[in-house]
Amino acid sequence: GAQNFVSIYLRLDDELLLKRLSIRGDAQEKVLRRLETDRYDFNDIEKVCDYVINVGENLSPQDVAQIIENIVK
């Protein structure tokens, strides 16, 4: 049967992304290159995805899951 799909992009603020990549153990040079590349690659993501969720320190993983659940209901 037919299936419905929704695309959701989680945009992490730079500070949170830096923190997570550093915790993961990525080298500082690699982290900075990733930030620069992501800014370019995902600049117009709103044109491609149905929803963009801006994720910062103020949102827990549970908060993000709840937002996604509300979208797909």
JSON list of N, CA and C in Angstrom, two decimals:
[
{"chain": "A", "resi": 1, "resn": "GLY", "atom": "N", "xyz": [0.81, -1.19, 0.00]},
{"chain": "A", "resi": 1, "resn": "GLY", "atom": "CA", "xyz": [0.00, 0.00, 0.00]},
{"chain": "A", "resi": 1, "resn": "GLY", "atom": "C", "xyz": [0.85, 1.25, 0.00]},
{"chain": "A", "resi": 2, "resn": "ALA", "atom": "N", "xyz": [0.17, 2.35, -0.16]},
{"chain": "A", "resi": 2, "resn": "ALA", "atom": "CA", "xyz": [0.84, 3.66, -0.17]},
{"chain": "A", "resi": 2, "resn": "ALA", "atom": "C", "xyz": [1.35, 4.00, 1.23]},
{"chain": "A", "resi": 3, "resn": "GLN", "atom": "N", "xyz": [2.52, 4.59, 1.26]},
{"chain": "A", "resi": 3, "resn": "GLN", "atom": "CA", "xyz": [3.10, 5.03, 2.53]},
{"chain": "A", "resi": 3, "resn": "GLN", "atom": "C", "xyz": [3.32, 6.53, 2.49]},
{"chain": "A", "resi": 4, "resn": "ASN", "atom": "N", "xyz": [3.11, 7.17, 3.62]},
{"chain": "A", "resi": 4, "resn": "ASN", "atom": "CA", "xyz": [3.38, 8.60, 3.74]},
{"chain": "A", "resi": 4, "resn": "ASN", "atom": "C", "xyz": [4.71, 8.79, 4.45]},
{"chain": "A", "resi": 5, "resn": "PHE", "atom": "N", "xyz": [5.49, 9.71, 3.94]},
{"chain": "A", "resi": 5, "resn": "PHE", "atom": "CA", "xyz": [6.78, 10.01, 4.54]},
{"chain": "A", "resi": 5, "resn": "PHE", "atom": "C", "xyz": [6.86, 11.47, 4.89]},
{"chain": "A", "resi": 6, "resn": "VAL", "atom": "N", "xyz": [7.54, 11.78, 5.96]},
{"chain": "A", "resi": 6, "resn": "VAL", "atom": "CA", "xyz": [7.79, 13.15, 6.38]},
{"chain": "A", "resi": 6, "resn": "VAL", "atom": "C", "xyz": [9.29, 13.26, 6.61]},
{"chain": "A", "resi": 7, "resn": "SER", "atom": "N", "xyz": [9.90, 14.30, 6.07]},
{"chain": "A", "resi": 7, "resn": "SER", "atom": "CA", "xyz": [11.34, 14.51, 6.31]},
{"chain": "A", "resi": 7, "resn": "SER", "atom": "C", "xyz": [11.52, 15.56, 7.40]},
{"chain": "A", "resi": 8, "resn": "ILE", "atom": "N", "xyz": [12.37, 15.22, 8.37]},
{"chain": "A", "resi": 8, "resn": "ILE", "atom": "CA", "xyz": [12.63, 16.10, 9.51]},
{"chain": "A", "resi": 8, "resn": "ILE", "atom": "C", "xyz": [14.14, 16.23, 9.65]},
{"chain": "A", "resi": 9, "resn": "TYR", "atom": "N", "xyz": [14.61, 17.47, 9.66]},
{"chain": "A", "resi": 9, "resn": "TYR", "atom": "CA", "xyz": [16.04, 17.74, 9.84]},
{"chain": "A", "resi": 9, "resn": "TYR", "atom": "C", "xyz": [16.25, 18.32, 11.23]},
{"chain": "A", "resi": 10, "resn": "LEU", "atom": "N", "xyz": [17.19, 17.77, 11.97]},
{"chain": "A", "resi": 10, "resn": "LEU", "atom": "CA", "xyz": [17.54, 18.29, 13.28]},
{"chain": "A", "resi": 10, "resn": "LEU", "atom": "C", "xyz": [18.76, 19.20, 13.12]},
{"chain": "A", "resi": 11, "resn": "ARG", "atom": "N", "xyz": [18.54, 20.49, 13.30]},
{"chain": "A", "resi": 11, "resn": "ARG", "atom": "CA", "xyz": [19.64, 21.46, 13.17]},
{"chain": "A", "resi": 11, "resn": "ARG", "atom": "C", "xyz": [20.16, 21.78, 14.57]},
{"chain": "A", "resi": 12, "resn": "LEU", "atom": "N", "xyz": [21.37, 21.32, 14.85]},
{"chain": "A", "resi": 12, "resn": "LEU", "atom": "CA", "xyz": [21.99, 21.61, 16.14]},
{"chain": "A", "resi": 12, "resn": "LEU", "atom": "C", "xyz": [22.70, 22.95, 16.06]},
{"chain": "A", "resi": 13, "resn": "ASP", "atom": "N", "xyz": [22.59, 23.74, 17.14]},
{"chain": "A", "resi": 13, "resn": "ASP", "atom": "CA", "xyz": [23.34, 24.99, 17.12]},
{"chain": "A", "resi": 13, "resn": "ASP", "atom": "C", "xyz": [24.83, 24.65, 17.20]},
{"chain": "A", "resi": 14, "resn": "ASP", "atom": "N", "xyz": [25.66, 25.58, 16.73]},
{"chain": "A", "resi": 14, "resn": "ASP", "atom": "CA", "xyz": [27.10, 25.32, 16.62]},
{"chain": "A", "resi": 14, "resn": "ASP", "atom": "C", "xyz": [27.72, 24.90, 17.95]},
{"chain": "A", "resi": 15, "resn": "GLU", "atom": "N", "xyz": [27.31, 25.55, 19.02]},
{"chain": "A", "resi": 15, "resn": "GLU", "atom": "CA", "xyz": [27.88, 25.24, 20.34]},
{"chain": "A", "resi": 15, "resn": "GLU", "atom": "C", "xyz": [27.61, 23.80, 20.74]},
{"chain": "A", "resi": 16, "resn": "LEU", "atom": "N", "xyz": [26.38, 23.36, 20.54]},
{"chain": "A", "resi": 16, "resn": "LEU", "atom": "CA", "xyz": [26.02, 21.99, 20.90]},
{"chain": "A", "resi": 16, "resn": "LEU", "atom": "C", "xyz": [26.73, 20.98, 20.00]},
{"chain": "A", "resi": 17, "resn": "LEU", "atom": "N", "xyz": [26.80, 21.28, 18.71]},
{"chain": "A", "resi": 17, "resn": "LEU", "atom": "CA", "xyz": [27.49, 20.38, 17.78]},
{"chain": "A", "resi": 17, "resn": "LEU", "atom": "C", "xyz": [28.98, 20.28, 18.15]},
{"chain": "A", "resi": 18, "resn": "LEU", "atom": "N", "xyz": [29.60, 21.41, 18.46]},
{"chain": "A", "resi": 18, "resn": "LEU", "atom": "CA", "xyz": [31.01, 21.39, 18.88]},
{"chain": "A", "resi": 18, "resn": "LEU", "atom": "C", "xyz": [31.19, 20.52, 20.12]},
{"chain": "A", "resi": 19, "resn": "LYS", "atom": "N", "xyz": [30.30, 20.68, 21.07]},
{"chain": "A", "resi": 19, "resn": "LYS", "atom": "CA", "xyz": [30.38, 19.91, 22.31]},
{"chain": "A", "resi": 19, "resn": "LYS", "atom": "C", "xyz": [30.26, 18.41, 22.03]},
{"chain": "A", "resi": 20, "resn": "ARG", "atom": "N", "xyz": [29.28, 18.04, 21.22]},
{"chain": "A", "resi": 20, "resn": "ARG", "atom": "CA", "xyz": [29.05, 16.61, 20.96]},
{"chain": "A", "resi": 20, "resn": "ARG", "atom": "C", "xyz": [30.19, 16.00, 20.15]},
{"chain": "A", "resi": 21, "resn": "LEU", "atom": "N", "xyz": [30.70, 16.73, 19.17]},
{"chain": "A", "resi": 21, "resn": "LEU", "atom": "CA", "xyz": [31.81, 16.20, 18.37]},
{"chain": "A", "resi": 21, "resn": "LEU", "atom": "C", "xyz": [33.07, 16.08, 19.22]},
{"chain": "A", "resi": 22, "resn": "SER", "atom": "N", "xyz": [33.28, 17.02, 20.13]},
{"chain": "A", "resi": 22, "resn": "SER", "atom": "CA", "xyz": [34.45, 16.95, 21.01]},
{"chain": "A", "resi": 22, "resn": "SER", "atom": "C", "xyz": [34.33, 15.77, 21.96]},
{"chain": "A", "resi": 23, "resn": "ILE", "atom": "N", "xyz": [33.14, 15.55, 22.51]},
{"chain": "A", "resi": 23, "resn": "ILE", "atom": "CA", "xyz": [32.92, 14.41, 23.41]},
{"chain": "A", "resi": 23, "resn": "ILE", "atom": "C", "xyz": [33.17, 13.11, 22.65]},
{"chain": "A", "resi": 24, "resn": "ARG", "atom": "N", "xyz": [32.79, 13.11, 21.38]},
{"chain": "A", "resi": 24, "resn": "ARG", "atom": "CA", "xyz": [32.98, 11.92, 20.55]},
{"chain": "A", "resi": 24, "resn": "ARG", "atom": "C", "xyz": [34.46, 11.67, 20.28]},
{"chain": "A", "resi": 25, "resn": "GLY", "atom": "N", "xyz": [35.28, 12.70, 20.48]},
{"chain": "A", "resi": 25, "resn": "GLY", "atom": "CA", "xyz": [36.72, 12.53, 20.31]},
{"chain": "A", "resi": 25, "resn": "GLY", "atom": "C", "xyz": [37.26, 13.01, 18.98]},
{"chain": "A", "resi": 26, "resn": "ASP", "atom": "N", "xyz": [36.44, 13.71, 18.19]},
{"chain": "A", "resi": 26, "resn": "ASP", "atom": "CA", "xyz": [36.92, 14.21, 16.91]},
{"chain": "A", "resi": 26, "resn": "ASP", "atom": "C", "xyz": [37.97, 15.30, 17.11]},
{"chain": "A", "resi": 27, "resn": "ALA", "atom": "N", "xyz": [38.97, 15.33, 16.26]},
{"chain": "A", "resi": 27, "resn": "ALA", "atom": "CA", "xyz": [40.03, 16.33, 16.32]},
{"chain": "A", "resi": 27, "resn": "ALA", "atom": "C", "xyz": [39.43, 17.72, 16.04]},
{"chain": "A", "resi": 28, "resn": "GLN", "atom": "N", "xyz": [39.99, 18.75, 16.68]},
{"chain": "A", "resi": 28, "resn": "GLN", "atom": "CA", "xyz": [39.49, 20.11, 16.55]},
{"chain": "A", "resi": 28, "resn": "GLN", "atom": "C", "xyz": [39.42, 20.56, 15.08]},
{"chain": "A", "resi": 29, "resn": "GLU", "atom": "N", "xyz": [40.45, 20.23, 14.31]},
{"chain": "A", "resi": 29, "resn": "GLU", "atom": "CA", "xyz": [40.47, 20.61, 12.88]},
{"chain": "A", "resi": 29, "resn": "GLU", "atom": "C", "xyz": [39.31, 19.95, 12.14]},
{"chain": "A", "resi": 30, "resn": "LYS", "atom": "N", "xyz": [39.06, 18.70, 12.43]},
{"chain": "A", "resi": 30, "resn": "LYS", "atom": "CA", "xyz": [37.97, 17.98, 11.78]},
{"chain": "A", "resi": 30, "resn": "LYS", "atom": "C", "xyz": [36.61, 18.57, 12.18]},
{"chain": "A", "resi": 31, "resn": "VAL", "atom": "N", "xyz": [36.47, 18.95, 13.45]},
{"chain": "A", "resi": 31, "resn": "VAL", "atom": "CA", "xyz": [35.24, 19.55, 13.94]},
{"chain": "A", "resi": 31, "resn": "VAL", "atom": "C", "xyz": [34.96, 20.86, 13.23]},
{"chain": "A", "resi": 32, "resn": "LEU", "atom": "N", "xyz": [35.95, 21.71, 13.12]},
{"chain": "A", "resi": 32, "resn": "LEU", "atom": "CA", "xyz": [35.78, 23.01, 12.46]},
{"chain": "A", "resi": 32, "resn": "LEU", "atom": "C", "xyz": [35.46, 22.84, 10.98]},
{"chain": "A", "resi": 33, "resn": "ARG", "atom": "N", "xyz": [36.10, 21.87, 10.35]},
{"chain": "A", "resi": 33, "resn": "ARG", "atom": "CA", "xyz": [35.81, 21.59, 8.93]},
{"chain": "A", "resi": 33, "resn": "ARG", "atom": "C", "xyz": [34.37, 21.10, 8.77]},
{"chain": "A", "resi": 34, "resn": "ARG", "atom": "N", "xyz": [33.94, 20.28, 9.70]},
{"chain": "A", "resi": 34, "resn": "ARG", "atom": "CA", "xyz": [32.55, 19.78, 9.68]},
{"chain": "A", "resi": 34, "resn": "ARG", "atom": "C", "xyz": [31.55, 20.92, 9.80]},
{"chain": "A", "resi": 35, "resn": "LEU", "atom": "N", "xyz": [31.80, 21.85, 10.72]},
{"chain": "A", "resi": 35, "resn": "LEU", "atom": "CA", "xyz": [30.91, 23.00, 10.89]},
{"chain": "A", "resi": 35, "resn": "LEU", "atom": "C", "xyz": [30.79, 23.80, 9.60]},
{"chain": "A", "resi": 36, "resn": "GLU", "atom": "N", "xyz": [31.93, 24.07, 8.99]},
{"chain": "A", "resi": 36, "resn": "GLU", "atom": "CA", "xyz": [31.94, 24.85, 7.76]},
{"chain": "A", "resi": 36, "resn": "GLU", "atom": "C", "xyz": [31.21, 24.11, 6.63]},
{"chain": "A", "resi": 37, "resn": "THR", "atom": "N", "xyz": [31.47, 22.84, 6.50]},
{"chain": "A", "resi": 37, "resn": "THR", "atom": "CA", "xyz": [30.84, 22.04, 5.46]},
{"chain": "A", "resi": 37, "resn": "THR", "atom": "C", "xyz": [29.33, 21.95, 5.67]},
{"chain": "A", "resi": 38, "resn": "ASP", "atom": "N", "xyz": [28.91, 21.73, 6.92]},
{"chain": "A", "resi": 38, "resn": "ASP", "atom": "CA", "xyz": [27.49, 21.63, 7.23]},
{"chain": "A", "resi": 38, "resn": "ASP", "atom": "C", "xyz": [26.75, 22.93, 6.92]},
{"chain": "A", "resi": 39, "resn": "ARG", "atom": "N", "xyz": [27.36, 24.07, 7.24]},
{"chain": "A", "resi": 39, "resn": "ARG", "atom": "CA", "xyz": [26.72, 25.36, 6.93]},
{"chain": "A", "resi": 39, "resn": "ARG", "atom": "C", "xyz": [26.43, 25.47, 5.44]},
{"chain": "A", "resi": 40, "resn": "TYR", "atom": "N", "xyz": [27.35, 25.04, 4.63]},
{"chain": "A", "resi": 40, "resn": "TYR", "atom": "CA", "xyz": [27.17, 25.10, 3.17]},
{"chain": "A", "resi": 40, "resn": "TYR", "atom": "C", "xyz": [26.17, 24.04, 2.70]},
{"chain": "A", "resi": 41, "resn": "ASP", "atom": "N", "xyz": [26.38, 22.81, 3.12]},
{"chain": "A", "resi": 41, "resn": "ASP", "atom": "CA", "xyz": [25.56, 21.69, 2.63]},
{"chain": "A", "resi": 41, "resn": "ASP", "atom": "C", "xyz": [24.09, 21.81, 3.03]},
{"chain": "A", "resi": 42, "resn": "PHE", "atom": "N", "xyz": [23.84, 22.37, 4.21]},
{"chain": "A", "resi": 42, "resn": "PHE", "atom": "CA", "xyz": [22.47, 22.40, 4.72]},
{"chain": "A", "resi": 42, "resn": "PHE", "atom": "C", "xyz": [21.88, 23.81, 4.77]},
{"chain": "A", "resi": 43, "resn": "ASN", "atom": "N", "xyz": [22.47, 24.73, 4.01]},
{"chain": "A", "resi": 43, "resn": "ASN", "atom": "CA", "xyz": [22.04, 26.12, 4.01]},
{"chain": "A", "resi": 43, "resn": "ASN", "atom": "C", "xyz": [20.57, 26.28, 3.64]},
{"chain": "A", "resi": 44, "resn": "ASP", "atom": "N", "xyz": [20.11, 25.56, 2.65]},
{"chain": "A", "resi": 44, "resn": "ASP", "atom": "CA", "xyz": [18.73, 25.67, 2.17]},
{"chain": "A", "resi": 44, "resn": "ASP", "atom": "C", "xyz": [17.89, 24.45, 2.53]},
{"chain": "A", "resi": 45, "resn": "ILE", "atom": "N", "xyz": [18.16, 23.84, 3.65]},
{"chain": "A", "resi": 45, "resn": "ILE", "atom": "CA", "xyz": [17.49, 22.59, 4.02]},
{"chain": "A", "resi": 45, "resn": "ILE", "atom": "C", "xyz": [15.98, 22.77, 4.13]},
{"chain": "A", "resi": 46, "resn": "GLU", "atom": "N", "xyz": [15.54, 23.98, 4.46]},
{"chain": "A", "resi": 46, "resn": "GLU", "atom": "CA", "xyz": [14.09, 24.24, 4.58]},
{"chain": "A", "resi": 46, "resn": "GLU", "atom": "C", "xyz": [13.37, 23.99, 3.26]},
{"chain": "A", "resi": 47, "resn": "LYS", "atom": "N", "xyz": [14.07, 24.11, 2.15]},
{"chain": "A", "resi": 47, "resn": "LYS", "atom": "CA", "xyz": [13.48, 23.90, 0.83]},
{"chain": "A", "resi": 47, "resn": "LYS", "atom": "C", "xyz": [13.32, 22.41, 0.52]},
{"chain": "A", "resi": 48, "resn": "VAL", "atom": "N", "xyz": [14.03, 21.57, 1.25]},
{"chain": "A", "resi": 48, "resn": "VAL", "atom": "CA", "xyz": [14.06, 20.14, 0.97]},
{"chain": "A", "resi": 48, "resn": "VAL", "atom": "C", "xyz": [13.25, 19.34, 1.98]},
{"chain": "A", "resi": 49, "resn": "CYS", "atom": "N", "xyz": [13.32, 19.71, 3.24]},
{"chain": "A", "resi": 49, "resn": "CYS", "atom": "CA", "xyz": [12.66, 18.96, 4.30]},
{"chain": "A", "resi": 49, "resn": "CYS", "atom": "C", "xyz": [11.29, 19.56, 4.64]},
{"chain": "A", "resi": 50, "resn": "ASP", "atom": "N", "xyz": [10.42, 18.69, 5.11]},
{"chain": "A", "resi": 50, "resn": "ASP", "atom": "CA", "xyz": [9.10, 19.14, 5.55]},
{"chain": "A", "resi": 50, "resn": "ASP", "atom": "C", "xyz": [9.18, 19.95, 6.84]},
{"chain": "A", "resi": 51, "resn": "TYR", "atom": "N", "xyz": [10.08, 19.55, 7.73]},
{"chain": "A", "resi": 51, "resn": "TYR", "atom": "CA", "xyz": [10.23, 20.21, 9.03]},
{"chain": "A", "resi": 51, "resn": "TYR", "atom": "C", "xyz": [11.71, 20.34, 9.37]},
{"chain": "A", "resi": 52, "resn": "VAL", "atom": "N", "xyz": [12.05, 21.45, 10.04]},
{"chain": "A", "resi": 52, "resn": "VAL", "atom": "CA", "xyz": [13.39, 21.64, 10.59]},
{"chain": "A", "resi": 52, "resn": "VAL", "atom": "C", "xyz": [13.21, 21.96, 12.07]},
{"chain": "A", "resi": 53, "resn": "ILE", "atom": "N", "xyz": [13.87, 21.19, 12.91]},
{"chain": "A", "resi": 53, "resn": "ILE", "atom": "CA", "xyz": [13.81, 21.42, 14.34]},
{"chain": "A", "resi": 53, "resn": "ILE", "atom": "C", "xyz": [15.16, 21.98, 14.77]},
{"chain": "A", "resi": 54, "resn": "ASN", "atom": "N", "xyz": [15.15, 23.16, 15.36]},
{"chain": "A", "resi": 54, "resn": "ASN", "atom": "CA", "xyz": [16.37, 23.78, 15.86]},
{"chain": "A", "resi": 54, "resn": "ASN", "atom": "C", "xyz": [16.63, 23.25, 17.27]},
{"chain": "A", "resi": 55, "resn": "VAL", "atom": "N", "xyz": [17.72, 22.53, 17.41]},
{"chain": "A", "resi": 55, "resn": "VAL", "atom": "CA", "xyz": [18.05, 21.86, 18.66]},
{"chain": "A", "resi": 55, "resn": "VAL", "atom": "C", "xyz": [19.21, 22.58, 19.33]},
{"chain": "A", "resi": 56, "resn": "GLY", "atom": "N", "xyz": [18.99, 22.98, 20.58]},
{"chain": "A", "resi": 56, "resn": "GLY", "atom": "CA", "xyz": [20.04, 23.60, 21.38]},
{"chain": "A", "resi": 56, "resn": "GLY", "atom": "C", "xyz": [20.09, 22.93, 22.74]},
{"chain": "A", "resi": 57, "resn": "GLU", "atom": "N", "xyz": [20.89, 23.46, 23.61]},
{"chain": "A", "resi": 57, "resn": "GLU", "atom": "CA", "xyz": [21.05, 22.91, 24.96]},
{"chain": "A", "resi": 57, "resn": "GLU", "atom": "C", "xyz": [19.72, 22.90, 25.72]},
{"chain": "A", "resi": 58, "resn": "ASN", "atom": "N", "xyz": [18.80, 23.78, 25.32]},
{"chain": "A", "resi": 58, "resn": "ASN", "atom": "CA", "xyz": [17.54, 23.89, 26.04]},
{"chain": "A", "resi": 58, "resn": "ASN", "atom": "C", "xyz": [16.59, 22.73, 25.76]},
{"chain": "A", "resi": 59, "resn": "LEU", "atom": "N", "xyz": [16.87, 21.91, 24.75]},
{"chain": "A", "resi": 59, "resn": "LEU", "atom": "CA", "xyz": [16.00, 20.78, 24.41]},
{"chain": "A", "resi": 59, "resn": "LEU", "atom": "C", "xyz": [16.70, 19.46, 24.74]},
{"chain": "A", "resi": 60, "resn": "SER", "atom": "N", "xyz": [16.04, 18.65, 25.54]},
{"chain": "A", "resi": 60, "resn": "SER", "atom": "CA", "xyz": [16.58, 17.33, 25.86]},
{"chain": "A", "resi": 60, "resn": "SER", "atom": "C", "xyz": [16.22, 16.39, 24.71]},
{"chain": "A", "resi": 61, "resn": "PRO", "atom": "N", "xyz": [16.87, 15.24, 24.63]},
{"chain": "A", "resi": 61, "resn": "PRO", "atom": "CA", "xyz": [16.48, 14.25, 23.63]},
{"chain": "A", "resi": 61, "resn": "PRO", "atom": "C", "xyz": [14.99, 13.88, 23.74]},
{"chain": "A", "resi": 62, "resn": "GLN", "atom": "N", "xyz": [14.48, 13.85, 24.96]},
{"chain": "A", "resi": 62, "resn": "GLN", "atom": "CA", "xyz": [13.06, 13.55, 25.16]},
{"chain": "A", "resi": 62, "resn": "GLN", "atom": "C", "xyz": [12.18, 14.66, 24.58]},
{"chain": "A", "resi": 63, "resn": "ASP", "atom": "N", "xyz": [12.61, 15.91, 24.73]},
{"chain": "A", "resi": 63, "resn": "ASP", "atom": "CA", "xyz": [11.87, 17.04, 24.15]},
{"chain": "A", "resi": 63, "resn": "ASP", "atom": "C", "xyz": [11.82, 16.92, 22.63]},
{"chain": "A", "resi": 64, "resn": "VAL", "atom": "N", "xyz": [12.95, 16.59, 22.04]},
{"chain": "A", "resi": 64, "resn": "VAL", "atom": "CA", "xyz": [13.03, 16.45, 20.58]},
{"chain": "A", "resi": 64, "resn": "VAL", "atom": "C", "xyz": [12.14, 15.30, 20.13]},
{"chain": "A", "resi": 65, "resn": "ALA", "atom": "N", "xyz": [12.17, 14.19, 20.85]},
{"chain": "A", "resi": 65, "resn": "ALA", "atom": "CA", "xyz": [11.32, 13.05, 20.51]},
{"chain": "A", "resi": 65, "resn": "ALA", "atom": "C", "xyz": [9.84, 13.44, 20.58]},
{"chain": "A", "resi": 66, "resn": "GLN", "atom": "N", "xyz": [9.47, 14.24, 21.57]},
{"chain": "A", "resi": 66, "resn": "GLN", "atom": "CA", "xyz": [8.08, 14.67, 21.71]},
{"chain": "A", "resi": 66, "resn": "GLN", "atom": "C", "xyz": [7.67, 15.57, 20.55]},
{"chain": "A", "resi": 67, "resn": "ILE", "atom": "N", "xyz": [8.56, 16.46, 20.13]},
{"chain": "A", "resi": 67, "resn": "ILE", "atom": "CA", "xyz": [8.28, 17.34, 18.99]},
{"chain": "A", "resi": 67, "resn": "ILE", "atom": "C", "xyz": [8.06, 16.49, 17.74]},
{"chain": "A", "resi": 68, "resn": "ILE", "atom": "N", "xyz": [8.92, 15.52, 17.53]},
{"chain": "A", "resi": 68, "resn": "ILE", "atom": "CA", "xyz": [8.79, 14.65, 16.35]},
{"chain": "A", "resi": 68, "resn": "ILE", "atom": "C", "xyz": [7.50, 13.85, 16.43]},
{"chain": "A", "resi": 69, "resn": "GLU", "atom": "N", "xyz": [7.19, 13.34, 17.61]},
{"chain": "A", "resi": 69, "resn": "GLU", "atom": "CA", "xyz": [5.95, 12.57, 17.76]},
{"chain": "A", "resi": 69, "resn": "GLU", "atom": "C", "xyz": [4.73, 13.44, 17.43]},
{"chain": "A", "resi": 70, "resn": "ASN", "atom": "N", "xyz": [4.76, 14.70, 17.85]},
{"chain": "A", "resi": 70, "resn": "ASN", "atom": "CA", "xyz": [3.65, 15.61, 17.55]},
{"chain": "A", "resi": 70, "resn": "ASN", "atom": "C", "xyz": [3.54, 15.90, 16.06]},
{"chain": "A", "resi": 71, "resn": "ILE", "atom": "N", "xyz": [4.66, 15.92, 15.37]},
{"chain": "A", "resi": 71, "resn": "ILE", "atom": "CA", "xyz": [4.67, 16.17, 13.92]},
{"chain": "A", "resi": 71, "resn": "ILE", "atom": "C", "xyz": [4.04, 15.00, 13.17]},
{"chain": "A", "resi": 72, "resn": "VAL", "atom": "N", "xyz": [4.41, 13.79, 13.56]},
{"chain": "A", "resi": 72, "resn": "VAL", "atom": "CA", "xyz": [3.99, 12.63, 12.77]},
{"chain": "A", "resi": 72, "resn": "VAL", "atom": "C", "xyz": [2.62, 12.08, 13.17]},
{"chain": "A", "resi": 73, "resn": "LYS", "atom": "N", "xyz": [2.01, 12.65, 14.18]},
{"chain": "A", "resi": 73, "resn": "LYS", "atom": "CA", "xyz": [0.66, 12.19, 14.57]},
{"chain": "A", "resi": 73, "resn": "LYS", "atom": "C", "xyz": [-0.35, 12.54, 13.52]}
]
